[in-house]
Coordinates of C-alpha atoms (C1' of nucleotides) in Angstrom, one line a residue:
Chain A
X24 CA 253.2 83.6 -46.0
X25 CA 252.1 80.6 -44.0
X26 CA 248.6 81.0 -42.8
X27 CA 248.0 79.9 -39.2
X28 CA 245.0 78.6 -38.2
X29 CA 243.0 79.2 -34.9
X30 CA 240.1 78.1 -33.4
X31 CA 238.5 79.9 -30.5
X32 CA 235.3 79.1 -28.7
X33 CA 232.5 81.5 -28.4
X34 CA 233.5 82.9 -25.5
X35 CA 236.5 83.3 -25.7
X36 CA 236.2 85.2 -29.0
X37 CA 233.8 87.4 -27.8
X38 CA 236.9 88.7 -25.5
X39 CA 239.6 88.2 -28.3
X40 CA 236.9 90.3 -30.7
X41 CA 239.1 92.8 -31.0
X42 CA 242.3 91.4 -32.6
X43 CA 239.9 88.4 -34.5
X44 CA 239.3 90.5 -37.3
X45 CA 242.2 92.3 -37.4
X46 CA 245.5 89.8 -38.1
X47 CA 245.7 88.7 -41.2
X48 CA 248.3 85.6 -41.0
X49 CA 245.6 84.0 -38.6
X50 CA 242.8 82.6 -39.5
X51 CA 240.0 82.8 -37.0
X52 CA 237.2 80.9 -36.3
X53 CA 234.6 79.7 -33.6
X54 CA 234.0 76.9 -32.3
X55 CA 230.2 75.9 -31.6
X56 CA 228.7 73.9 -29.3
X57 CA 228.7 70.9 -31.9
X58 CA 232.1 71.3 -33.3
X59 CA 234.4 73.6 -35.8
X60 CA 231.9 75.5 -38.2
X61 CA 234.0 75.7 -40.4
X62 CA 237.1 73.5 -42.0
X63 CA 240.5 74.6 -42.4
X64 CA 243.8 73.5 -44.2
X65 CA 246.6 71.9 -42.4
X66 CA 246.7 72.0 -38.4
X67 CA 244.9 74.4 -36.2
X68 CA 245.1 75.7 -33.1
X69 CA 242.2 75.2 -31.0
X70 CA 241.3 77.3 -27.7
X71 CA 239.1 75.4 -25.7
X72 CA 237.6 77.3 -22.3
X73 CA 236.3 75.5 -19.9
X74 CA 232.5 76.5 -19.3
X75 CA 231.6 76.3 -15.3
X76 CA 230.1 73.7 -13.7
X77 CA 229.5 71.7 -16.8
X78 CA 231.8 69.3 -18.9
X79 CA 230.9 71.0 -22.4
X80 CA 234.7 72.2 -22.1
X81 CA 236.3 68.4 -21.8
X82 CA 233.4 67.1 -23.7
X83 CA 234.7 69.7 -27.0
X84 CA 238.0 68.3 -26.2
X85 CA 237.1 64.7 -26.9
X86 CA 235.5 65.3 -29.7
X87 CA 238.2 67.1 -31.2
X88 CA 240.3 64.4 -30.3
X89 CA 238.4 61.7 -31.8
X90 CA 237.7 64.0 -35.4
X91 CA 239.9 62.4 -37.7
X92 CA 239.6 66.0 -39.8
X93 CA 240.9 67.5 -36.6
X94 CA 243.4 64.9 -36.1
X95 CA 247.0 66.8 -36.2
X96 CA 245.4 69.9 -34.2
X97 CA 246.8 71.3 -30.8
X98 CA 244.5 71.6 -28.5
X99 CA 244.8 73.9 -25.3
X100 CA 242.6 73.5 -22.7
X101 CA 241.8 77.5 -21.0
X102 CA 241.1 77.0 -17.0
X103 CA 238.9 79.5 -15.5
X104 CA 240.8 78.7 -12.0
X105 CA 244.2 77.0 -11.3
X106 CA 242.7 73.8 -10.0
X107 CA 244.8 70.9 -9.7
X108 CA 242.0 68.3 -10.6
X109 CA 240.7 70.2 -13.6
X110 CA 244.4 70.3 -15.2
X111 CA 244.5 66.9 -15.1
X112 CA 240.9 66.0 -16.5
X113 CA 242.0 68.8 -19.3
X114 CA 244.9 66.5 -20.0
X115 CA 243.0 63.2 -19.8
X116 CA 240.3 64.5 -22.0
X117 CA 243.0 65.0 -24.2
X118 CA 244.1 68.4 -24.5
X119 CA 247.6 68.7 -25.7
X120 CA 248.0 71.4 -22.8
X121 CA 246.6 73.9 -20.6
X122 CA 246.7 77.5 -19.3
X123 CA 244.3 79.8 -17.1
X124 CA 242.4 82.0 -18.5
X125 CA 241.3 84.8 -18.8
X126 CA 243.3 85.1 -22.1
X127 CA 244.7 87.7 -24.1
X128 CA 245.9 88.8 -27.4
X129 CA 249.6 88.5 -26.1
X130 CA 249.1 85.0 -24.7
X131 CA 247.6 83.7 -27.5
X132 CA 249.8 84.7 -29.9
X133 CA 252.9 83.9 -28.0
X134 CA 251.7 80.7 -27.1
X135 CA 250.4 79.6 -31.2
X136 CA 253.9 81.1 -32.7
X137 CA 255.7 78.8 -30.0
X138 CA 254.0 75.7 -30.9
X139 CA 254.2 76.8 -34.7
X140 CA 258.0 76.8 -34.5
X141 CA 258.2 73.5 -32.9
X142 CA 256.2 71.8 -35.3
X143 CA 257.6 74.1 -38.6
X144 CA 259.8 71.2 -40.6
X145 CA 257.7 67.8 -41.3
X146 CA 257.3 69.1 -45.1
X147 CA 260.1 70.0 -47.0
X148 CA 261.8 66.6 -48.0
X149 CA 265.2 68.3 -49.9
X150 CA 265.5 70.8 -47.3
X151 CA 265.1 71.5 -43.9
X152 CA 265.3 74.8 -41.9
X153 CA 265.6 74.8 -38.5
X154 CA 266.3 78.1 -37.3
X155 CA 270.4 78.8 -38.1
X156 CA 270.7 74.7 -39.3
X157 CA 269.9 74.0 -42.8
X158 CA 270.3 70.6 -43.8
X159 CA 270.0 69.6 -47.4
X160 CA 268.8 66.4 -47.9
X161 CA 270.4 66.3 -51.4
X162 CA 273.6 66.8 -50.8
X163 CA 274.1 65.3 -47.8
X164 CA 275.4 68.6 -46.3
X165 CA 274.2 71.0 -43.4
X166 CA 274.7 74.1 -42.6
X167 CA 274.9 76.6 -40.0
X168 CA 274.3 80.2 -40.1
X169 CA 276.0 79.7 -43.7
X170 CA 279.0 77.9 -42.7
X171 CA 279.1 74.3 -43.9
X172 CA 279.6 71.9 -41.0
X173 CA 281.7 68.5 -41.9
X174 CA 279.6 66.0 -41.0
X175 CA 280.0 61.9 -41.4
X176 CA 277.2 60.1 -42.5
X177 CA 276.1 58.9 -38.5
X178 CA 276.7 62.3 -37.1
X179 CA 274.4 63.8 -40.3
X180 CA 271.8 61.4 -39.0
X181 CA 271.6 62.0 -36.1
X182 CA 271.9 65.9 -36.6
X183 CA 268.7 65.4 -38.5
X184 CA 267.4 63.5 -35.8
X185 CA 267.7 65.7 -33.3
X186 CA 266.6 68.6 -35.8
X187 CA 263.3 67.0 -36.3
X188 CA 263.0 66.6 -32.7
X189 CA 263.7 69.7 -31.8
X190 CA 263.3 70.9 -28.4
X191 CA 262.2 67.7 -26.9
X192 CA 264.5 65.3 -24.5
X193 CA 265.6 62.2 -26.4
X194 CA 266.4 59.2 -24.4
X195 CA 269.6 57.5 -25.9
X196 CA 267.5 54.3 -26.8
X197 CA 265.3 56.4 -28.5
X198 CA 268.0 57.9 -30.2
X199 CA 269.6 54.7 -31.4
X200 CA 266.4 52.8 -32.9
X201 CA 265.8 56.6 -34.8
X202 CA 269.1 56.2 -36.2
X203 CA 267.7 52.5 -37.6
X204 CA 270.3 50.8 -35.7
X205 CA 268.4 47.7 -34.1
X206 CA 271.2 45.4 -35.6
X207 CA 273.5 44.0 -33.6
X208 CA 272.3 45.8 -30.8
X209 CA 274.3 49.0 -29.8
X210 CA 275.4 49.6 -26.6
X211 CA 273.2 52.6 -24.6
X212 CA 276.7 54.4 -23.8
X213 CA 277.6 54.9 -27.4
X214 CA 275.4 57.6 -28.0
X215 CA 277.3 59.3 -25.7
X216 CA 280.3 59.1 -28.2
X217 CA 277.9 60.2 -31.0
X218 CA 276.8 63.2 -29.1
X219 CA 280.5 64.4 -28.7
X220 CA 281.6 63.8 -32.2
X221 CA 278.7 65.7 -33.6
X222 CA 279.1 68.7 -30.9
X223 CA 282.7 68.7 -31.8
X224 CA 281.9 69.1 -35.7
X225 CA 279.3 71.8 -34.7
X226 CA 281.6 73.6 -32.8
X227 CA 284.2 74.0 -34.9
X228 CA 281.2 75.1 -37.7
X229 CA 281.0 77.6 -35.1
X230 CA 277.9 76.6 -33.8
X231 CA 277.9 77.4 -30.3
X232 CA 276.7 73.8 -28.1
X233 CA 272.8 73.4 -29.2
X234 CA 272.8 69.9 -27.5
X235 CA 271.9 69.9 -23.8
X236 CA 272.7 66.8 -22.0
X237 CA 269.6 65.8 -19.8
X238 CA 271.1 64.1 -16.8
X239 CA 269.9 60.4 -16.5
X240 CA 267.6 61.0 -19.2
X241 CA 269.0 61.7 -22.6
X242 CA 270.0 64.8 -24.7
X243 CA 267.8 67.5 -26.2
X244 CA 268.4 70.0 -29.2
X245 CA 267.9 73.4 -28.1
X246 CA 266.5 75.8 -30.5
X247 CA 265.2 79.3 -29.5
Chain B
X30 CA 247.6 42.2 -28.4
X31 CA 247.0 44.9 -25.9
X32 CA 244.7 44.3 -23.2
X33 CA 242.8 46.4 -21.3
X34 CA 241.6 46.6 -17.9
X35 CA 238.0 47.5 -16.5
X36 CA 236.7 47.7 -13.0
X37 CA 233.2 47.3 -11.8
X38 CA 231.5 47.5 -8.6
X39 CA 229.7 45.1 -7.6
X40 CA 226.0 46.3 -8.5
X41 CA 227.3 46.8 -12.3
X42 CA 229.4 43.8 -12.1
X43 CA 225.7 41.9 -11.1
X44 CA 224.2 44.1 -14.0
X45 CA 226.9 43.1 -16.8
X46 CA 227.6 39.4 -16.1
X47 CA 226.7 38.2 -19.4
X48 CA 229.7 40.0 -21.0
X49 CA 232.2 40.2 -18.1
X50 CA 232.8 36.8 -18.4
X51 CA 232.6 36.6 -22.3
X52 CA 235.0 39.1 -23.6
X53 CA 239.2 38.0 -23.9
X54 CA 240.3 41.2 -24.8
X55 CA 239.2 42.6 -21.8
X56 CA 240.2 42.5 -17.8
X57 CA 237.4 42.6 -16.0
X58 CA 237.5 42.9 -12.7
X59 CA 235.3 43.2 -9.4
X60 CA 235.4 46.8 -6.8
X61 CA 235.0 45.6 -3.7
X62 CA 233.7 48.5 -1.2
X63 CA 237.6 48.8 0.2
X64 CA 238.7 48.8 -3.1
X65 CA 240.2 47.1 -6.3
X66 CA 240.2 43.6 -5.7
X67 CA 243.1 42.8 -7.3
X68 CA 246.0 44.8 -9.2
X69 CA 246.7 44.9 -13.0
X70 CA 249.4 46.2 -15.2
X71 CA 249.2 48.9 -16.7
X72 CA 246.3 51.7 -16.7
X73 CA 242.7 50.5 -16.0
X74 CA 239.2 51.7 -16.5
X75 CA 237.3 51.9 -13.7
X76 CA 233.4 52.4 -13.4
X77 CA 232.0 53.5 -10.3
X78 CA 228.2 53.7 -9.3
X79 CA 226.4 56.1 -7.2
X80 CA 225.0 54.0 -4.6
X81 CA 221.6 55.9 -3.7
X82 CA 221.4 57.4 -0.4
X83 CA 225.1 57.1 0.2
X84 CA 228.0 58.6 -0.2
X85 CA 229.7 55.3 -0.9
X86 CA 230.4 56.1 -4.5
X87 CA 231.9 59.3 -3.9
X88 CA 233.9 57.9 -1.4
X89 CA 235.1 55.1 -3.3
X90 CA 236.2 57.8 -6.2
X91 CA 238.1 59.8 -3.5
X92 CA 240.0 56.6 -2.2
X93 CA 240.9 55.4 -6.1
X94 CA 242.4 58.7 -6.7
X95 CA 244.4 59.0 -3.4
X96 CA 245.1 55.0 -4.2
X97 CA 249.0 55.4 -6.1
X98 CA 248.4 52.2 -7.5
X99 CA 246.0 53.2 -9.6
X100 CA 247.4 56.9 -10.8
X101 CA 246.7 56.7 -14.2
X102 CA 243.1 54.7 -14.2
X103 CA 240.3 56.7 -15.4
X104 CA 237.0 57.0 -13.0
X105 CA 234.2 57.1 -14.5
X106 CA 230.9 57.5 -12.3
X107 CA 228.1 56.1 -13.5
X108 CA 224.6 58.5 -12.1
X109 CA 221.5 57.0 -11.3
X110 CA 219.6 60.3 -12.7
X111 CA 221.0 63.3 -15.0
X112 CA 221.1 65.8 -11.8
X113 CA 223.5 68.5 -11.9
X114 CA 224.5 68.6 -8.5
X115 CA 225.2 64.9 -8.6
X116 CA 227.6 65.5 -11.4
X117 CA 229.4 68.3 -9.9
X118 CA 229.9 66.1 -6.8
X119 CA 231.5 63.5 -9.0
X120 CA 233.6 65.9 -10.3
X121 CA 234.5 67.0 -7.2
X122 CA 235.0 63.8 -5.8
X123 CA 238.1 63.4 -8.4
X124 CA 236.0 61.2 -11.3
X125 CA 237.5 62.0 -14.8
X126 CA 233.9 61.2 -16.0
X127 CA 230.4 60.4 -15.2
X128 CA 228.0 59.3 -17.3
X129 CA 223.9 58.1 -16.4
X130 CA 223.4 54.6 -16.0
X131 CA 222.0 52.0 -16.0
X132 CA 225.2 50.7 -18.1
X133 CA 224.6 48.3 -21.0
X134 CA 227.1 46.4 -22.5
X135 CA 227.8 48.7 -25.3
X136 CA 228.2 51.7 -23.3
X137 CA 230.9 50.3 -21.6
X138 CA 232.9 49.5 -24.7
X139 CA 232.2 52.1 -26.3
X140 CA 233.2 54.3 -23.7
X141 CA 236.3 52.4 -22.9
X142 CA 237.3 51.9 -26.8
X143 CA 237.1 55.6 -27.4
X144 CA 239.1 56.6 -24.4
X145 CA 241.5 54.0 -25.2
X146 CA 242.6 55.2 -28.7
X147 CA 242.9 58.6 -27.1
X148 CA 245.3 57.9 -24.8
X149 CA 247.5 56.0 -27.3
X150 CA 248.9 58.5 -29.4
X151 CA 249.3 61.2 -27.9
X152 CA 252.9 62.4 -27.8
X153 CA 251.2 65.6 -25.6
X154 CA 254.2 68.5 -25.8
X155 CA 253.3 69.4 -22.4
X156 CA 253.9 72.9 -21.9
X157 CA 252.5 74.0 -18.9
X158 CA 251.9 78.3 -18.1
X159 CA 251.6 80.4 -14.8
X160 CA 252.1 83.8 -15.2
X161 CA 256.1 84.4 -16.2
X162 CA 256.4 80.7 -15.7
X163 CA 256.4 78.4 -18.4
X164 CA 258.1 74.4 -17.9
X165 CA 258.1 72.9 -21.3
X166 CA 258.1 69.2 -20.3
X167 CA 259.0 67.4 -23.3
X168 CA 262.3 69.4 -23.2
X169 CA 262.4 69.6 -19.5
X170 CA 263.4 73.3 -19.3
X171 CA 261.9 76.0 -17.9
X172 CA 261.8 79.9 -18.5
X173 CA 260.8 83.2 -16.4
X174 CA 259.5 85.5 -18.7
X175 CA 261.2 83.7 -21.5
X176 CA 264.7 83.6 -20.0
X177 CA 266.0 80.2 -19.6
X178 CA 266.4 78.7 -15.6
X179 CA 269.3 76.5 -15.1
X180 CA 267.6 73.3 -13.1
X181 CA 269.0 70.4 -12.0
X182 CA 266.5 67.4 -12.5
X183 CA 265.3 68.1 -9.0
X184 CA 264.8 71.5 -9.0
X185 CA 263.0 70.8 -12.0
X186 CA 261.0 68.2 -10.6
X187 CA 260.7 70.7 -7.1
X188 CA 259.6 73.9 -9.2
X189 CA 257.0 71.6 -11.0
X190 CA 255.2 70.7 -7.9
X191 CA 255.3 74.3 -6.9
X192 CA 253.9 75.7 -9.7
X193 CA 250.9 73.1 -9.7
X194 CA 250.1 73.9 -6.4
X195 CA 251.0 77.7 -6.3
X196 CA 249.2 80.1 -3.6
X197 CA 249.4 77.0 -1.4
X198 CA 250.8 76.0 1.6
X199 CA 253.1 73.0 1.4
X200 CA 254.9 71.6 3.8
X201 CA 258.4 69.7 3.4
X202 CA 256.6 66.1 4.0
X203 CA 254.0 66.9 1.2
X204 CA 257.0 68.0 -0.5
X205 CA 259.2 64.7 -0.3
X206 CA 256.5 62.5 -1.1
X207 CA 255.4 64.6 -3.8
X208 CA 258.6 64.3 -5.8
X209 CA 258.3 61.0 -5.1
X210 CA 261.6 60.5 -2.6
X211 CA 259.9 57.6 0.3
X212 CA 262.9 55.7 -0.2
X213 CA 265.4 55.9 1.5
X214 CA 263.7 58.0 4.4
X215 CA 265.0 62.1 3.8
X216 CA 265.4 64.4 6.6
X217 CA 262.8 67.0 6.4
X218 CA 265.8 69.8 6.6
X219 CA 266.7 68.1 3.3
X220 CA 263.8 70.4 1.6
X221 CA 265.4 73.6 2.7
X222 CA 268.3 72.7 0.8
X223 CA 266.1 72.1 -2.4
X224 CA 264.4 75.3 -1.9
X225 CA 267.8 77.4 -1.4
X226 CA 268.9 75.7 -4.7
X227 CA 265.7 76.6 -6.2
X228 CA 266.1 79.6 -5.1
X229 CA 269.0 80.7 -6.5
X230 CA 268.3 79.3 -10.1
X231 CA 265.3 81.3 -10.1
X232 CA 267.0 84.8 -9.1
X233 CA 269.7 84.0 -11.3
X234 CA 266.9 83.9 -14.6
X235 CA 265.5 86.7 -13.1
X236 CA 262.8 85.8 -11.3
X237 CA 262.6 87.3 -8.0
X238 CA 261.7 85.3 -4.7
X239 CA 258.8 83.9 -5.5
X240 CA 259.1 81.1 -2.9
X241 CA 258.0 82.3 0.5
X242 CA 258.6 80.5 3.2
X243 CA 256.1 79.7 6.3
X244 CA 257.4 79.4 9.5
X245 CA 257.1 77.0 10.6
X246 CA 254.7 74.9 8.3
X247 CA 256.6 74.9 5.1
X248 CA 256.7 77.1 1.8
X249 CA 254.1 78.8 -1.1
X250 CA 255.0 79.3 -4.5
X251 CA 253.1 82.9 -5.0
X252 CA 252.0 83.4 -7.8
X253 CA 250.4 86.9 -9.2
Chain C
dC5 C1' 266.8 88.0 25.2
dG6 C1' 266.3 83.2 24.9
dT7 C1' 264.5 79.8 21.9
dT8 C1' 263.3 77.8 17.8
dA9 C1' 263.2 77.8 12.8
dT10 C1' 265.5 78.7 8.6
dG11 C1' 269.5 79.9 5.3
dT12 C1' 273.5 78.3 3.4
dG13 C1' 278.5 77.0 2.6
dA14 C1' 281.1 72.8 2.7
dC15 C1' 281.7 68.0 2.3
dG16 C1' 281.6 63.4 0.5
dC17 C1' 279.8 59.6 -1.9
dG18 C1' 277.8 57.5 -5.8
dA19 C1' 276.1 58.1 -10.2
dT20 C1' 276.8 59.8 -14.7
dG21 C1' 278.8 61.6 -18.7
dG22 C1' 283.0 63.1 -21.7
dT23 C1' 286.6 61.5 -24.2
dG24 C1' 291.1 59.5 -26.0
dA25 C1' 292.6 55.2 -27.5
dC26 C1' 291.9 51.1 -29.7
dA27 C1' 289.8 47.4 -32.5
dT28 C1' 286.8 46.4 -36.4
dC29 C1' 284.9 46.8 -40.4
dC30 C1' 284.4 48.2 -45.1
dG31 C1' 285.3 50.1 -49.5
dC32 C1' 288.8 51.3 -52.6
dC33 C1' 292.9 51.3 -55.3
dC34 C1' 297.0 49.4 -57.2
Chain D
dG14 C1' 295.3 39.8 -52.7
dG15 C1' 297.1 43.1 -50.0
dG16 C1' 297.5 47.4 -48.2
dC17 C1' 295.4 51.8 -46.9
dG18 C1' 292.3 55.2 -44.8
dG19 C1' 288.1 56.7 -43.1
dA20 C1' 284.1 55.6 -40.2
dT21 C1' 282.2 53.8 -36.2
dG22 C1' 281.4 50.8 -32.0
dT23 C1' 283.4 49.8 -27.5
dC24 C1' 286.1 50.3 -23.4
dA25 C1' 288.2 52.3 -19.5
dC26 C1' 289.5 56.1 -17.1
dC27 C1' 288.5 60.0 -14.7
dA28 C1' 286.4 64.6 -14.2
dT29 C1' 282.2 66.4 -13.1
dC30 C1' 277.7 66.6 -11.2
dG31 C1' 273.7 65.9 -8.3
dC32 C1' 272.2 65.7 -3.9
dG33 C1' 271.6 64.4 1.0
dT34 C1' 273.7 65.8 5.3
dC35 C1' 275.9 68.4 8.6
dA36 C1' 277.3 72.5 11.1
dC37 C1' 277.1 76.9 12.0
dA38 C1' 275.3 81.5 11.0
dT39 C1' 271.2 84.2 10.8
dA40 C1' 266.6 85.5 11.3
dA41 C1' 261.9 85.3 13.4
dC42 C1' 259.1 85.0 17.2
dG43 C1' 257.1 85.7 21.8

DNA sequence: CGTTATGTGACGCGATGGTGACATCCGCCC
DNA sequence: GGGCGGATGTCACCATCGCGTCACATAACG
């Protein structure tokens, strides 16, 4: 079982005290004044509240941002009010997001198992699981749900592509250089072409149509 | 190599001489009292003093962050003493920062330098909450209560603004300009439209009306 | 009940994306 | 070498979409 790690500050705990020591796939731990007390493996995610009329809250977040141990960590910024200036100093002091608080078990689990999924592949090299889409590397072959989906070599890159990139709008330039295609240049429209020949092949894999097109912008893989 | 761009007012500017005309890598560059004396690509630093007996600093913050031009500069007021009133002012005032001067070389870098590599990497999956609502901008998609709302780029953009500033007033100009449509000039009546459209993506994911309208002043997001 | 404000279906224009057809290119086999 | 077949980039056509406007229906207000 994956562990997941959390980081709440003091306060924050202190309300959350309940369901701290009770999950076991989390691990908990508070944040002091001066920074983590204690290290973890692999990301975390860190629950920063804000702390009235003071900047301890954005101060944290800087910190954490500049901790090179902390480096791959989400950080979520919890507002005491809805205030349109403190969202954005959140942000600019580099929290990955916000919410207002107060918090509660439901949120905070919701919101780390959401960011978990996004961020699940990265690892595996030989084989990658993205919800129903399995792509082995080493065959050259992905599947969905089971079903094998025929695939040519541009359309299994860019598959993978959009797989590790999951949930995010990809602009078709972005698209192309991924796909290492810088020379000759390609033209912007062709992705176009790719996206239909690879929703065509997913289709017929039975595969319903996981690739929303993003008017003006780009395309996006959905994945629940 | 990237460059980077620092304001000064004048007093600071006077202070730090010796180095604003020594360093390449840098853009320095003078605050006059009605402003930035000149424009510069791209995101710039700016460093604002207190001015005792005056509001001119605060003023001067207010005007930067109304000032489009320089959306995405960081403010950072420099205090004359370490009072807590004067920093909540600051805050107020829309600085991102403050910090107690007098400023010596160093501090400035430093300062500058760390925000800088902050602001670089980040790939921020912006996924922003309130209540039932939650717009996932890196996909651009939004859910009520975890059910998907059909939006076209504009409602999007529309539900967005309303959700920042929920419980609030807005009328249809602050609505135009806010999504950012000055050119060509759109008929107020236009916004009604938008919110219709809104509207109806939002019953049809469930939501209920959450748009009230205003007679005539404009419309509120409610929120809880 | 008159007046003013808002809701909304319909329309049309420009922008944008989907897609079949075609041209190239490349590797392979005889 | 020549011929073949699959893969892929490009193009052009056209369906569709997004959105601002208008016109009329409806609702709110005093």
């Amino acid at each position: 079982m994956t562990v997941i790690n959390i980081f709440l500050t003091d306060e924050l705990g202190e309300t959350l005290d309940d369901f701290v020591h009770d999950e076991r796939r989390f691990t908990f731990a508070r944040l002091g004044s001066d920074g983590p007390r204690q290290l973890v493996e692999g990301p975390a995610y860190v629950f920063v509240d804000w702390v009235m009329d003071d900047m301890a809250g954005l101060e944290m977040c800087r910190r954490l941002r500049a901790d090179q141990r902390m480096g791959d960590s989400h950080v979520t910024m919890v507002l005491e009010s809805d205030d349109i200036e403190d969202r954005r100093r959140a942000l600019k002091a580099g929290a990955d997001d916000y919410l207002v608080g107060p918090l509660d078990r439901t949120t905070v689990l919701d919101r780390v198992l959401a960011l978990q999924s996004e961020r699940q592949p990265r690892h595996a090299t030989q084989r990658l699981e993205f919800g129903p889409l399995v792509i082995d590397m080493a065959a050259l072959q992905a599947r969905w749900a089971g079903e094998p989906v025929q695939l040519r070599p541009n359309e299994f890159r860019l598959l993978r592509y959009f797989a590790e990139n999951a949930n995010r709008v990809l602009s078709r330039e972005e698209l192309i250089s991924g796909l290492g295609k810088q020379e000759p240049p390609i033209d912007e429209r062709t992705v176009d072409v790719w996206v239909g020949r690879l929703r065509r092949a997913l289709k017929s894999a039975g595969a319903g149509n996981p690739l929303r097109t993003v008017r003006s912008l780009g395309y996006v893989f959905d994945l629940v």
